[in-house]
PDB file of C-alpha atoms in Angstrom:
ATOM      1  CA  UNK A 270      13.759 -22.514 -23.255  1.00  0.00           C
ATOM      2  CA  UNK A 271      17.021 -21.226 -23.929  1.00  0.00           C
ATOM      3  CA  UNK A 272      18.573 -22.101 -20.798  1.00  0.00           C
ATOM      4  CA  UNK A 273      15.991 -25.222 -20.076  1.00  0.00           C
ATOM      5  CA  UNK A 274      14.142 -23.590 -17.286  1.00  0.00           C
ATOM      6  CA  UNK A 275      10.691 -25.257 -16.786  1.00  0.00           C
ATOM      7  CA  UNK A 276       7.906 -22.765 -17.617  1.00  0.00           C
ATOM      8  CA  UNK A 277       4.102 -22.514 -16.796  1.00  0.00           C
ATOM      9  CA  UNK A 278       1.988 -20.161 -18.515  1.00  0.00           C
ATOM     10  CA  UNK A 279      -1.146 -18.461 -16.634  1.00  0.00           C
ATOM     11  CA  UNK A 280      -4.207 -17.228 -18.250  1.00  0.00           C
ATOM     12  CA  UNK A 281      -7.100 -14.839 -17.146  1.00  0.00           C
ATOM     13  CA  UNK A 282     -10.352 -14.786 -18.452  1.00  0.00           C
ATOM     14  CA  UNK A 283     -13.277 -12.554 -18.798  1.00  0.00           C
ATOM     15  CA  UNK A 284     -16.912 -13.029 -18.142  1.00  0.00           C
ATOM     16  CA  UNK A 285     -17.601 -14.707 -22.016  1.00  0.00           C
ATOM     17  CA  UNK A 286     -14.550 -16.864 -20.968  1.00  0.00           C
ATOM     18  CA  UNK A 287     -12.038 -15.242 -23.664  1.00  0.00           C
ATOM     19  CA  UNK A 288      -8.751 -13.607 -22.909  1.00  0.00           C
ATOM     20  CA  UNK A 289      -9.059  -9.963 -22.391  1.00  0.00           C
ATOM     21  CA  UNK A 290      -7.476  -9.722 -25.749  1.00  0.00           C
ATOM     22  CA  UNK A 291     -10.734 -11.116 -27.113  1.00  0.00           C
ATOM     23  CA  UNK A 292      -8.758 -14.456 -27.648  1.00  0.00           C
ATOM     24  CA  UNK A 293     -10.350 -18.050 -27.392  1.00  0.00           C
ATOM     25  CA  UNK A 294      -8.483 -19.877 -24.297  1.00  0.00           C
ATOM     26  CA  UNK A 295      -8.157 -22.550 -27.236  1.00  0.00           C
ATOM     27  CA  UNK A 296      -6.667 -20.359 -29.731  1.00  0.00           C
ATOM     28  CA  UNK A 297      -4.069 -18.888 -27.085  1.00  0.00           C
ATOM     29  CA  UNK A 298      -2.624 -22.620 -25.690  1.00  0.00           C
ATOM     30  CA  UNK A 299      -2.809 -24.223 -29.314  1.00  0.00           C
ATOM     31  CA  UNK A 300      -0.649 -21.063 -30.784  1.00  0.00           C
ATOM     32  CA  UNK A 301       1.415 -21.084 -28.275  1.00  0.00           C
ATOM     33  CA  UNK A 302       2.221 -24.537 -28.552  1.00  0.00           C
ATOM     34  CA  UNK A 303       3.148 -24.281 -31.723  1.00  0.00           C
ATOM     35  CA  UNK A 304       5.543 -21.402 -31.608  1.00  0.00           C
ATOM     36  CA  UNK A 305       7.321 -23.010 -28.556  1.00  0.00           C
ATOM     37  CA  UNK A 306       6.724 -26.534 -29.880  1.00  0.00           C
ATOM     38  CA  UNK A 307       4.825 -27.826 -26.400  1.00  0.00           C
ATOM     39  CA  UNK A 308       7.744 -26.499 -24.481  1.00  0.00           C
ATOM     40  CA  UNK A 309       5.224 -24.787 -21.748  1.00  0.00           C
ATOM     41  CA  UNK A 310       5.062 -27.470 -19.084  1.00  0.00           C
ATOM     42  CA  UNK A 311       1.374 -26.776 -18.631  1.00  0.00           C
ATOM     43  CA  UNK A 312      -1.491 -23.714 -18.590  1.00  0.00           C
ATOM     44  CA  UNK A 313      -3.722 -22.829 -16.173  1.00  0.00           C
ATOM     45  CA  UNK A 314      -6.453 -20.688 -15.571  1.00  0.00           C
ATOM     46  CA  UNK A 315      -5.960 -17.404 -13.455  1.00  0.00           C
ATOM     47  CA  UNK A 316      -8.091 -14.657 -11.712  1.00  0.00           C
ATOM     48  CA  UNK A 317     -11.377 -15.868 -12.926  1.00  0.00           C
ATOM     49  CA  UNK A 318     -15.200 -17.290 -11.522  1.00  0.00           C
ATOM     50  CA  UNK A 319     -15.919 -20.965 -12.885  1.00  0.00           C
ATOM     51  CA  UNK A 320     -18.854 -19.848 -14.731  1.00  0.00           C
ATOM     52  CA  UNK A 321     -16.722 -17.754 -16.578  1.00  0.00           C
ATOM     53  CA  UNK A 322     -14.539 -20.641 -17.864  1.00  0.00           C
ATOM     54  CA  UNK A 323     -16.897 -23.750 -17.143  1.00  0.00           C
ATOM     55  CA  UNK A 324     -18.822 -23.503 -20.685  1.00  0.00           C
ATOM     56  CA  UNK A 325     -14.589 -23.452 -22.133  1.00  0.00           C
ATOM     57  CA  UNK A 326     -13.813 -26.351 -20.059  1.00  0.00           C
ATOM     58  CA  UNK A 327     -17.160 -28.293 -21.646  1.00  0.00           C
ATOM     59  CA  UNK A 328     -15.651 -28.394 -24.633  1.00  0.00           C
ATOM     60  CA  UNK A 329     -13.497 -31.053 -26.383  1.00  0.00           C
ATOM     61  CA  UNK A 330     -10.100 -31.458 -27.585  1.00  0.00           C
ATOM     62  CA  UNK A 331      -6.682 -32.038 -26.786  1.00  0.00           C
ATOM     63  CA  UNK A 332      -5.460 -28.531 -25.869  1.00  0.00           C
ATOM     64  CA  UNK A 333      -7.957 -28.909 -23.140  1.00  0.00           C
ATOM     65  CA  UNK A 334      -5.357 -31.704 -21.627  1.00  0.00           C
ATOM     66  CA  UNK A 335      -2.859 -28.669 -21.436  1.00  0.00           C
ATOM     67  CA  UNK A 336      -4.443 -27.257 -18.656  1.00  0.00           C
ATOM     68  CA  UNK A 337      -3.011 -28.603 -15.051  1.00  0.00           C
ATOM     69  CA  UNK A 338      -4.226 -25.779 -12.639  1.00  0.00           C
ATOM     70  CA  UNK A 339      -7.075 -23.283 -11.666  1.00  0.00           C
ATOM     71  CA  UNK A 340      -7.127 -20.492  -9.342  1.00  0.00           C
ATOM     72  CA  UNK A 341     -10.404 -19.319  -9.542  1.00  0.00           C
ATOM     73  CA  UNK A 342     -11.844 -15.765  -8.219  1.00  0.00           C
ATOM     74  CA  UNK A 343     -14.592 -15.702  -5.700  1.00  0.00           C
ATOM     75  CA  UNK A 344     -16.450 -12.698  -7.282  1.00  0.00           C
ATOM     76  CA  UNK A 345     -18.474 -12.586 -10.230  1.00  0.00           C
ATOM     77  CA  UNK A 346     -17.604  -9.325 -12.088  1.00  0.00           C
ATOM     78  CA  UNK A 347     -15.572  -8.902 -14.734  1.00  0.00           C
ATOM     79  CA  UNK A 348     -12.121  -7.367 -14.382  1.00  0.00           C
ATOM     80  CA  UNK A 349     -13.139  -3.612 -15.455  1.00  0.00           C
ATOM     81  CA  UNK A 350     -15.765  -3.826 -12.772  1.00  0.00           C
ATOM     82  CA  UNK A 351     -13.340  -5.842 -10.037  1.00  0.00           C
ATOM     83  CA  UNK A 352     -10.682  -3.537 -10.865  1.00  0.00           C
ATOM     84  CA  UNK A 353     -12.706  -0.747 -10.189  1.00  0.00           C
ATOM     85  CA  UNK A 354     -14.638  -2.043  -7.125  1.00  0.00           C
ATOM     86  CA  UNK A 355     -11.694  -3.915  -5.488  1.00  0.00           C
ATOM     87  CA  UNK A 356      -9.744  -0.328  -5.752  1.00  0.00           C
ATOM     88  CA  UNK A 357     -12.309   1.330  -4.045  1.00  0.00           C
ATOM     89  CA  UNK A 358     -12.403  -1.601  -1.171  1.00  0.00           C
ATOM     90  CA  UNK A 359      -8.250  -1.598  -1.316  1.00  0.00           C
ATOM     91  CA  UNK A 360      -8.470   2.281  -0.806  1.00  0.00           C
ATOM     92  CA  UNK A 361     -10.673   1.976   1.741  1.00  0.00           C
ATOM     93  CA  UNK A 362      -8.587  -0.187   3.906  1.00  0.00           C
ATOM     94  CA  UNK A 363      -5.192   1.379   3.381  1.00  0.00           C
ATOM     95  CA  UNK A 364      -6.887   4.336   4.848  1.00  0.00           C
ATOM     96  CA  UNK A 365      -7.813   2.538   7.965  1.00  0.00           C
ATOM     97  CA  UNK A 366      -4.883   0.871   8.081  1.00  0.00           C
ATOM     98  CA  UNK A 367      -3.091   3.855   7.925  1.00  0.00           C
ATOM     99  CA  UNK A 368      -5.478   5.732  10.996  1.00  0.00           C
ATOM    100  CA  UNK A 369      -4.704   2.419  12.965  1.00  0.00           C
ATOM    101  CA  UNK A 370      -0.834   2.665  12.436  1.00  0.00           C
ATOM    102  CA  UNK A 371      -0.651   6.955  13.056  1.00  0.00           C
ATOM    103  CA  UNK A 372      -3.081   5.774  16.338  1.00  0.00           C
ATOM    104  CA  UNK A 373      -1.217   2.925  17.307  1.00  0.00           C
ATOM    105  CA  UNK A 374       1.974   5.026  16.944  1.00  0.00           C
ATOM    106  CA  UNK A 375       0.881   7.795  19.271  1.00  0.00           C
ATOM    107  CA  UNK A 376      -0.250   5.495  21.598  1.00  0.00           C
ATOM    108  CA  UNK A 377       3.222   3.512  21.377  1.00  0.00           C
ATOM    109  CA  UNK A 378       4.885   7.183  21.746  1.00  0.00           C
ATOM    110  CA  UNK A 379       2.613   8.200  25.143  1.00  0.00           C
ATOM    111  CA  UNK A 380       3.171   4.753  26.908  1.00  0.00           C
ATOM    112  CA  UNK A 381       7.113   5.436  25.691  1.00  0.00           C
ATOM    113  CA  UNK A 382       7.132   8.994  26.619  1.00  0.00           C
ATOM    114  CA  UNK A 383       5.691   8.344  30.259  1.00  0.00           C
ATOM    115  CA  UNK A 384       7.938   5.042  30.745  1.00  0.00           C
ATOM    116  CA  UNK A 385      10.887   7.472  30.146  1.00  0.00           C
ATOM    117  CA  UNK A 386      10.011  10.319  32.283  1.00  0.00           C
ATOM    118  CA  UNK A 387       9.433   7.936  34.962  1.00  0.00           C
ATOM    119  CA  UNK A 388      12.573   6.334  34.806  1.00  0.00           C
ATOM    120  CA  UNK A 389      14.533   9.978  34.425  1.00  0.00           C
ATOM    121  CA  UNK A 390      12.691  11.318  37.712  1.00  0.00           C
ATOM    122  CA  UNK A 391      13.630   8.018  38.968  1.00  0.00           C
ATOM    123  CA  UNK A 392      17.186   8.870  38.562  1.00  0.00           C
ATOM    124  CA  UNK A 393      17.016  12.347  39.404  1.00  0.00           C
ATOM    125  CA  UNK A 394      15.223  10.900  42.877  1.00  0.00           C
ATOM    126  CA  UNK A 395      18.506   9.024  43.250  1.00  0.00           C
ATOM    127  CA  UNK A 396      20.353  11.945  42.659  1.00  0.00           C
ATOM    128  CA  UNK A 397      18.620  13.921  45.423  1.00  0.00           C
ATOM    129  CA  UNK A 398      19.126  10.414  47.819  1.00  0.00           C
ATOM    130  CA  UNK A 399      22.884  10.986  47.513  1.00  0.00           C
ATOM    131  CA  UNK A 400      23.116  14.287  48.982  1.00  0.00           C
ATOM    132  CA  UNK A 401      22.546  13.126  52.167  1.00  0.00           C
ATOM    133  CA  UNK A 402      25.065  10.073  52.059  1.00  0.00           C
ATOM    134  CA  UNK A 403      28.064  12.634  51.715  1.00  0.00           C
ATOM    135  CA  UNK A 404      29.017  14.345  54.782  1.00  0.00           C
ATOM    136  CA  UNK A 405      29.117  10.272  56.403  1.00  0.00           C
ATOM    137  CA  UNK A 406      30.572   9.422  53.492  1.00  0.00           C
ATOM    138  CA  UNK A 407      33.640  12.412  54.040  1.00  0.00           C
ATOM    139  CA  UNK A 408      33.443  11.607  57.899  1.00  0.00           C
ATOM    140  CA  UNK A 409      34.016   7.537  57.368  1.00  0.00           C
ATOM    141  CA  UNK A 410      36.951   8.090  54.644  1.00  0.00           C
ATOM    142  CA  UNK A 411      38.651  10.045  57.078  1.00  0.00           C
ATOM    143  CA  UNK A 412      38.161   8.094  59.641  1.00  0.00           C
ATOM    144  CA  UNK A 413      39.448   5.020  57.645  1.00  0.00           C
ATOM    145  CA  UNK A 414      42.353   6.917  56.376  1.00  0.00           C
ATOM    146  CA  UNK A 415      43.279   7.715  59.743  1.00  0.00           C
ATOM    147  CA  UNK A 416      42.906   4.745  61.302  1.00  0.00           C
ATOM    148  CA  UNK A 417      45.146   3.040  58.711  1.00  0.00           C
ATOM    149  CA  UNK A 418      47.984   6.359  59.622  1.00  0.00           C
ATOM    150  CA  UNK A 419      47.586   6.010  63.415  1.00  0.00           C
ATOM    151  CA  UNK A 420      48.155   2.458  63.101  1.00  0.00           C
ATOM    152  CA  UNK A 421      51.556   2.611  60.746  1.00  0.00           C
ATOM    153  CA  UNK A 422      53.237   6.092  61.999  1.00  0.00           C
ATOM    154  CA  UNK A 423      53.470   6.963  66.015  1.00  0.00           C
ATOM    155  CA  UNK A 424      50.943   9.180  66.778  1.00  0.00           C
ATOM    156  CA  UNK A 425      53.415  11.708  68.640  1.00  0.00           C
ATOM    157  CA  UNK A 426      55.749  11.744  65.319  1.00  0.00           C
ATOM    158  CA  UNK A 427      52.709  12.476  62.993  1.00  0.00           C
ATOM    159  CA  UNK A 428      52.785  16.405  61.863  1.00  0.00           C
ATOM    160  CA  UNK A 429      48.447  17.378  62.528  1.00  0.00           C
ATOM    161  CA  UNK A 430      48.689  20.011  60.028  1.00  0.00           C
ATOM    162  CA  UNK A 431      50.368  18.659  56.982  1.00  0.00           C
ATOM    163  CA  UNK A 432      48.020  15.197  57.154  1.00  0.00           C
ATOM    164  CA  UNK A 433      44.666  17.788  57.293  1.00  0.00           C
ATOM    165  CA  UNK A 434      46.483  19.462  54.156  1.00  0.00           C
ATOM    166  CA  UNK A 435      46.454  16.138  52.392  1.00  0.00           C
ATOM    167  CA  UNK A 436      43.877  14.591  53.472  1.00  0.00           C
ATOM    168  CA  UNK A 437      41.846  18.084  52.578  1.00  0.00           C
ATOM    169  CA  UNK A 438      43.692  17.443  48.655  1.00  0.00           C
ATOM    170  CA  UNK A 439      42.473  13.942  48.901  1.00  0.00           C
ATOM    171  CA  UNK A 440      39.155  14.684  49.651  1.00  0.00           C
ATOM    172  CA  UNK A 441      39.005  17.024  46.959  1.00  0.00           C
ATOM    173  CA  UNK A 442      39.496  14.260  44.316  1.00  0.00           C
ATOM    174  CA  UNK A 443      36.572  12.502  45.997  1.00  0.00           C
ATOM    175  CA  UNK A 444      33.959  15.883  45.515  1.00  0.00           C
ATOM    176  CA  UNK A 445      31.438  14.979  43.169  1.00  0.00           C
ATOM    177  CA  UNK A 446      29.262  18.130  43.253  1.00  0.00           C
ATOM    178  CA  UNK A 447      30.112  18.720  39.811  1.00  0.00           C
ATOM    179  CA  UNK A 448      29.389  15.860  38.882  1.00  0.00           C
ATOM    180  CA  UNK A 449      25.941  15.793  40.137  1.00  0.00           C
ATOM    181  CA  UNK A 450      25.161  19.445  38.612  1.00  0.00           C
ATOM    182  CA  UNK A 451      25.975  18.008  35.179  1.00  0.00           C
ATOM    183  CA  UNK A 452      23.593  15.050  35.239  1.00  0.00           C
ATOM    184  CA  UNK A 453      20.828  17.148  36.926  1.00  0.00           C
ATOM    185  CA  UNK A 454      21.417  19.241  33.667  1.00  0.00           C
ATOM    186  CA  UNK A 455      21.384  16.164  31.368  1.00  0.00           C
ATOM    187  CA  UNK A 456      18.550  15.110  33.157  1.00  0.00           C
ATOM    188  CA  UNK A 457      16.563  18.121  32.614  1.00  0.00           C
ATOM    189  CA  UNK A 458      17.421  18.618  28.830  1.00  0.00           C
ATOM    190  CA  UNK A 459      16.478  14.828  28.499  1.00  0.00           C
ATOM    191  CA  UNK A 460      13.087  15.979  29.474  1.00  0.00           C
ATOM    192  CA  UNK A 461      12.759  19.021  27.520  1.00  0.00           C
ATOM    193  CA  UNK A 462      13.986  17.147  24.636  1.00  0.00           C
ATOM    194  CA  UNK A 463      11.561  14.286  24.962  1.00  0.00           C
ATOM    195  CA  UNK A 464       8.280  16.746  25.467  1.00  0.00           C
ATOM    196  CA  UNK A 465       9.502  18.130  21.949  1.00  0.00           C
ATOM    197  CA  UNK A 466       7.514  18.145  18.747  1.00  0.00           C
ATOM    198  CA  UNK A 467      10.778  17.353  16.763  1.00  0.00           C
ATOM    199  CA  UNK A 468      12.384  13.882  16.234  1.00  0.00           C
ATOM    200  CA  UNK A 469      14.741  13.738  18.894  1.00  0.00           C
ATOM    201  CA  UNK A 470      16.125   9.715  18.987  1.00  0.00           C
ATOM    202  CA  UNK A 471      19.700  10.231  18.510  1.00  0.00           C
ATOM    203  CA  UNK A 472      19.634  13.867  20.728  1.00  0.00           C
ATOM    204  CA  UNK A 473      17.670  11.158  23.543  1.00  0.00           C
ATOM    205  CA  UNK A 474      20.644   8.765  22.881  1.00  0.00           C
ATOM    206  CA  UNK A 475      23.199  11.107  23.063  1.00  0.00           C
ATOM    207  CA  UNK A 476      22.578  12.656  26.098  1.00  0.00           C
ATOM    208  CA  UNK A 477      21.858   9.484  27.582  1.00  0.00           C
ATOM    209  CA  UNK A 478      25.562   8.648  27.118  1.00  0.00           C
ATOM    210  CA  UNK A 479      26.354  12.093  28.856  1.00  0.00           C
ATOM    211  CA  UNK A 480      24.105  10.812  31.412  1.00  0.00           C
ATOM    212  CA  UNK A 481      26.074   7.702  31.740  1.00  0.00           C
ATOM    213  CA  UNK A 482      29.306   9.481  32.125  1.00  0.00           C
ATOM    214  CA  UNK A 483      28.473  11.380  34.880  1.00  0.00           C
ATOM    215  CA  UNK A 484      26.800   8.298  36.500  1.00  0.00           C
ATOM    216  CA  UNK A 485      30.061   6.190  36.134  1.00  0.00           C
ATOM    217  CA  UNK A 486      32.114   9.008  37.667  1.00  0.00           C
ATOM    218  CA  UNK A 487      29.757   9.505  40.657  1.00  0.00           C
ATOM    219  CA  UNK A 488      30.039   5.836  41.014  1.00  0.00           C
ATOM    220  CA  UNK A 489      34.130   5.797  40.531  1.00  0.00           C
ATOM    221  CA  UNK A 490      34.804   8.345  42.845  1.00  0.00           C
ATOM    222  CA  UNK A 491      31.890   7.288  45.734  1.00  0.00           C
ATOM    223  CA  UNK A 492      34.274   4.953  47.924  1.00  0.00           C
ATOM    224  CA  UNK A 493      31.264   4.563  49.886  1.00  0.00           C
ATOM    225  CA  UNK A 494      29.060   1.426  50.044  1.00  0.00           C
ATOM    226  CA  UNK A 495      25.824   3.236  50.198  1.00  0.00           C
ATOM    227  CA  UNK A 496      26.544   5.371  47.833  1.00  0.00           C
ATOM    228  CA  UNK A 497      27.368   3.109  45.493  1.00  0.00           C
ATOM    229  CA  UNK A 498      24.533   1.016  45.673  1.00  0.00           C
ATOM    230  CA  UNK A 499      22.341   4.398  44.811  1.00  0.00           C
ATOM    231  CA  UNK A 500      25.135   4.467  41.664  1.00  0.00           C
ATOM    232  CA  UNK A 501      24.229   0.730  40.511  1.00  0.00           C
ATOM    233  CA  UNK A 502      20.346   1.932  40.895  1.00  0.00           C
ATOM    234  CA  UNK A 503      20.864   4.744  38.399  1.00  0.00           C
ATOM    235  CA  UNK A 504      22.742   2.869  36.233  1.00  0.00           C
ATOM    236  CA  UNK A 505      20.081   0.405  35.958  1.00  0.00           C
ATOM    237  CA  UNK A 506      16.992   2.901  35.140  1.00  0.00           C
ATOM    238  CA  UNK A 507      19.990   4.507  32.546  1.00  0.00           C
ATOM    239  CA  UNK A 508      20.205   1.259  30.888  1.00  0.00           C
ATOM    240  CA  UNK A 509      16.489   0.704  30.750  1.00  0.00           C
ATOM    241  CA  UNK A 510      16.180   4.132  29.003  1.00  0.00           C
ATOM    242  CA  UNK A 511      18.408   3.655  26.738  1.00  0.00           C
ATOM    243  CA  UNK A 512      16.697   0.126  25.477  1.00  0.00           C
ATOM    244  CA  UNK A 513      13.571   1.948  24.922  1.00  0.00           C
ATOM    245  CA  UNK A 514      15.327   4.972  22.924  1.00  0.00           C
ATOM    246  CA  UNK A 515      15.921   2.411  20.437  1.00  0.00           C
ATOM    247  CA  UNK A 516      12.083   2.568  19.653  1.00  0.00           C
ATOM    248  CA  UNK A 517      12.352   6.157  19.090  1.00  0.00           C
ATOM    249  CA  UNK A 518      12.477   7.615  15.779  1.00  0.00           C
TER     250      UNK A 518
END
């Protein structure tokens, strides 16, 4: 009233159609109305069956006019006995809801699990596909390299052992074999992580990135077509994985 704020007041009744207080409905709007001086906007009834309140509403007088709103309650009993009963029905169903989640959970957590490991051994297939791409690989960036030589320096003024030396040292920076023992790690402690008992999302994510790294280097230092096109595959499954580690706790 204080700061004008309109105000509706909500009553419950029992079965004899008095407030649990052992108040008259009539006694509890009229008294109120008086110590508020009709400020209450209106009353209704709350939480109860019509025949609980129907004999009330029979009645006659004005306070009856107070009351602008119902919201009755299908069952019968009174609230000792709903309170009771409903409890044991509420119970009941948190339980089951509760099975349903933990099953629905697992089930989310197998379909996750085997999505995963097929996408790892996916990448790890990948892995294995690259092996045989590298001695064509070495053979057509020599050839390239020189190719491009022959054509800018004379042949007869070109020294044969100094360009193997450096083309041996360039080669070198294109070796990815450690590379590809890393993420054949990483992909192998992915998979012992995931078949773990323990909640493992972040550990998943993490070496996911480590994954990624070693993906993105294979892929930087490839200078082969082929090659790279198995890179952009395992990039995609990576990405895939980690979308779904995002569902995992």
């Amino acid at each position: 009233k204080k700061y004008n704020i309109p105000v509706v007041i909500s009553y419950t009744v029992e079965t004899d159609g008095r407030l649990p207080s052992g108040e008259s409905l009539k006694d509890a709007i009229t008294t109120l109305d008086k110590l508020t001086d009709n400020y209450v906007s209106y009353f209704m009834i709350n939480c109860a069956h019509p025949n609980h309140f129907t004999n009330v509403l029979k009645t006659t007088g004005n306070w009856l006019g107070r009351i602008g709103g119902i919201r009755a309650n299908a069952s019968t009993k009174s609230h000792a006995e709903l309170d009771e009963s409903e409890w044991a029905s509420v119970e009941k169903l948190i339980k089951q809801a509760l099975t349903n989640y933990d099953n629905f959970r697992l089930d989310e957590g197998k379909n996750l699990e085997a999505d995963l490991s097929a996408r790892v051994n996916t990448i790890a297939s990948l892995l294995k596909d690259v092996e045989p791409l590298e001695e064509e690989r070495i053979n057509t960036v020599k050839e390239r390299i020189t190719k491009n030589l022959n054509e800018a320096v004379a042949k007869e003024s070109l020294d044969n052992n100094r360009f193997e030396q450096e083309l041996i040292y360039y080669l070198e920076k294109f070796d990815i074999t450690e590379e590809k023992v890393r993420l054949q790690n990483h992909l192998e402690y992915f998979m012992k992580t995931l078949r773990s008992s323990d909640s493992n999302g972040k550990k998943l994510g993490f070496i996911s990135q480590e994954m990624g790294r070693e993906i993105n280097t294979i892929g930087s230092k490839a200078n082969f077509a082929p090659m790279q096109k198995l890179v952009v595959q395992m990039k995609d499954e990576l990405e895939k994985i980690k979308e779904q580690l995002l569902n995992v706790l």
